[in-house]
Short mmCIF file of C-alpha atoms in Angstrom, two decimals:
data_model
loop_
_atom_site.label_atom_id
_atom_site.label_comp_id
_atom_site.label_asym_id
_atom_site.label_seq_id
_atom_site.Cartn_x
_atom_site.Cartn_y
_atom_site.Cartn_z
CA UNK A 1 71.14 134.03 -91.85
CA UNK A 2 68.60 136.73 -91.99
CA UNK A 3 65.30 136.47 -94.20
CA UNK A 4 65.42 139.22 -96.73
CA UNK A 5 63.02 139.82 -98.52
CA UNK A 6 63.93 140.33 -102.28
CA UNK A 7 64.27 143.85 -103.51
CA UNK A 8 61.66 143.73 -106.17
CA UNK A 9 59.32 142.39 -103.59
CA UNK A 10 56.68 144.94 -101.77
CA UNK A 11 57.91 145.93 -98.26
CA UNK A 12 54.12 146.23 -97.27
CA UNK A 13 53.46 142.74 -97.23
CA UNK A 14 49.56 142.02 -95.92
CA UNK A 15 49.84 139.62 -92.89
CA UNK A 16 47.80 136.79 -94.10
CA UNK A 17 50.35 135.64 -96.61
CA UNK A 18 52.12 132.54 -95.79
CA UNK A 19 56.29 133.13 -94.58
CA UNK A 20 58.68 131.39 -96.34
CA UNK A 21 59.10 128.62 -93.87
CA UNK A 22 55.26 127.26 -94.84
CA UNK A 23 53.24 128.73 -91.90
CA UNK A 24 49.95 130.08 -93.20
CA UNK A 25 47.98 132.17 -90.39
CA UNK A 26 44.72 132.70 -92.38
CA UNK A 27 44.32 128.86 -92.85
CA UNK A 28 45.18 127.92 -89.49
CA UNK A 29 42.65 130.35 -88.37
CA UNK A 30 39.91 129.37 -90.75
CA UNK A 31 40.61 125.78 -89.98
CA UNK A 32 39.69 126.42 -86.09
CA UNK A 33 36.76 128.98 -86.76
CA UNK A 34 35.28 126.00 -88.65
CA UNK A 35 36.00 123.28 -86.60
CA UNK A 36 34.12 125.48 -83.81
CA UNK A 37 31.51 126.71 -86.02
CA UNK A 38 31.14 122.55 -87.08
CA UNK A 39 30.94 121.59 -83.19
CA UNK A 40 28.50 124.62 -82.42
CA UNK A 41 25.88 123.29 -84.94
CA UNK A 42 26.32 119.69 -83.96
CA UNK A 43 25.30 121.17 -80.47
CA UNK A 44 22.57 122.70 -81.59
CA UNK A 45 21.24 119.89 -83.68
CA UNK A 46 21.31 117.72 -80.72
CA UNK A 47 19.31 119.78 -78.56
CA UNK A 48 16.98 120.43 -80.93
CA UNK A 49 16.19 117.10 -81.00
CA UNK A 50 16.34 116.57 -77.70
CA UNK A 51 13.00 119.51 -76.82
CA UNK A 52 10.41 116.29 -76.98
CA UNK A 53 11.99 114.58 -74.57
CA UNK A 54 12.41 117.09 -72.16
CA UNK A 55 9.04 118.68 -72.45
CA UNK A 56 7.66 115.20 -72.09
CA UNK A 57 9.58 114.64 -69.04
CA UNK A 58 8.92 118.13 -67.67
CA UNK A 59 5.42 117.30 -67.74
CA UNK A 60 5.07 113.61 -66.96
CA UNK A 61 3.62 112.79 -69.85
CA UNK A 62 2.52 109.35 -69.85
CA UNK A 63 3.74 108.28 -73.44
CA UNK A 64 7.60 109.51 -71.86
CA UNK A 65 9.02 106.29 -73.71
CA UNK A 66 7.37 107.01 -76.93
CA UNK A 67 8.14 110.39 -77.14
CA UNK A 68 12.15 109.54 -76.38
CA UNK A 69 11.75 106.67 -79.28
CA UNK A 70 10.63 109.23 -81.88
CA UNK A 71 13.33 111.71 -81.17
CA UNK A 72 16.01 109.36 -81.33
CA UNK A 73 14.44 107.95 -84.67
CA UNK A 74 14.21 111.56 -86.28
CA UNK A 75 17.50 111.88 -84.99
CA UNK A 76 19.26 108.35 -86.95
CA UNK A 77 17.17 108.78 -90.11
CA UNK A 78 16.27 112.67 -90.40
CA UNK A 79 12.85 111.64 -90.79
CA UNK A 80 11.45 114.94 -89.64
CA UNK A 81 7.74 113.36 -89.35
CA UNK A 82 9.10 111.39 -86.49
CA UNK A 83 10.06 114.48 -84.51
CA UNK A 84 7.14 116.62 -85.31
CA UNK A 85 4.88 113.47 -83.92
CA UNK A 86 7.48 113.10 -80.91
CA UNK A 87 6.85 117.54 -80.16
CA UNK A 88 3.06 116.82 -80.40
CA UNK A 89 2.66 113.91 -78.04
CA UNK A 90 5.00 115.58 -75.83
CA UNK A 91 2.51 118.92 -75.87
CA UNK A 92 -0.57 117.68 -76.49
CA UNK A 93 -2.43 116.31 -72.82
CA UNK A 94 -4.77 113.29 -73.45
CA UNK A 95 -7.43 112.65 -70.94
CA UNK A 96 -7.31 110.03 -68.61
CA UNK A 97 -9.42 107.53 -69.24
CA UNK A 98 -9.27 104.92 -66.13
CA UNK A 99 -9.90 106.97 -63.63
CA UNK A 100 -13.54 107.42 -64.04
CA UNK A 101 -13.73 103.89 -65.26
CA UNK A 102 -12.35 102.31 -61.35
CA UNK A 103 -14.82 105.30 -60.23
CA UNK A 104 -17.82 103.89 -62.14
CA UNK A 105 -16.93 100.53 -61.20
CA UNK A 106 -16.31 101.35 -57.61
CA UNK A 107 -19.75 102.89 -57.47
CA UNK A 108 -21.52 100.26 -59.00
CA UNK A 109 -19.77 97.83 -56.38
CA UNK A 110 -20.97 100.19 -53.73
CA UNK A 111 -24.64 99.98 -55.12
CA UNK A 112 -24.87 96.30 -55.46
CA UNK A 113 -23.52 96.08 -51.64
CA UNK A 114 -21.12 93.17 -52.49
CA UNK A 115 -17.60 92.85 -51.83
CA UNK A 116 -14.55 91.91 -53.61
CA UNK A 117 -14.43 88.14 -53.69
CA UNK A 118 -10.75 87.82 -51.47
CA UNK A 119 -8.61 85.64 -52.93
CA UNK A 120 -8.52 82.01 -51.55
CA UNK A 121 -5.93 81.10 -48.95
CA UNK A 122 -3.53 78.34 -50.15
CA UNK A 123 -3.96 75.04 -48.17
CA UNK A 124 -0.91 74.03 -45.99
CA UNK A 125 0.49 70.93 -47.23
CA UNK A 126 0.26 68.02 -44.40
CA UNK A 127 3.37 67.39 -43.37
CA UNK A 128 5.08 63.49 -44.12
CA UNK A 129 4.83 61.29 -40.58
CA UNK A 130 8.63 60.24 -39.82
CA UNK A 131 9.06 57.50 -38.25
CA UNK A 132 12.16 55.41 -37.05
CA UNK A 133 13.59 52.41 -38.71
CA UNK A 134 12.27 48.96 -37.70
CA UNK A 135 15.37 47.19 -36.55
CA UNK A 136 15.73 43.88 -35.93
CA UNK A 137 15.30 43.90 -31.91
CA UNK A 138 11.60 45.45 -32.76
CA UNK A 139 10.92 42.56 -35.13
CA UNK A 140 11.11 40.25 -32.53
#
């Protein structure tokens, strides 16, 4: 059997209506576009979040750990403050603060002409004196 269509019907028949046997090409098509279009955001969303942590580790920033913590916070509770403080630790350079402190005090140990106290040496334990069994030939 043929499908015919019915006479009253218009032979000009666009191509996104469904056929008689149920197949509908504009929904399957919409259906993919959005299941793409739904994975390309998702993509996007995660690198978004994900620009703190790589500028952080671009850089070497100290606070690294933090800066991964507050991404992946902003990320599970889209708590956007967390990811704005994540970008500005990750971009903002604090000063280092021990190195002129070991310089000062390296200096000052310089001045005052001492030396590091070295650490004690641990004393070796005296060994236990072994001696044989008293049997009774020695008793005698």
């Amino acid at each position: 059997m043929t499908a015919a269509t019915h006479p009253l019907a218009p032979h000009g028949l666009p191509s996104f209506i469904g056929g008689a046997d149920g197949s509908d090409p504009l929904f399957t098509a919409v259906v993919f576009i959005l299941i793409a279009g739904l994975m390309g955001v998702a993509v996007l969303y995660f690198k978004l979040h994900s620009i703190p942590e790589h500028l952080a580790q671009k850089q070497n920033n100290g606070q690294t750990q933090l800066i991964m913590v507050l991404a992946v916070l902003a990320l599970f509770t889209h708590n956007n403050l967390f990811w704005v403080a994540a970008l500005v630790l990750a971009l903002v350079k604090f000063p280092d603060f021990t190195s002129p402190l070991n310089s000062i005090a390296h200096s000052l140990r310089i001045m005052t002409e001492t030396e590091p106290e070295p650490e004690p040496e641990p004393e070796p334990e005296p060994e236990p004196e072994i001696s044989a069994p008293i049997t009774n030939e020695q008793e005698q």
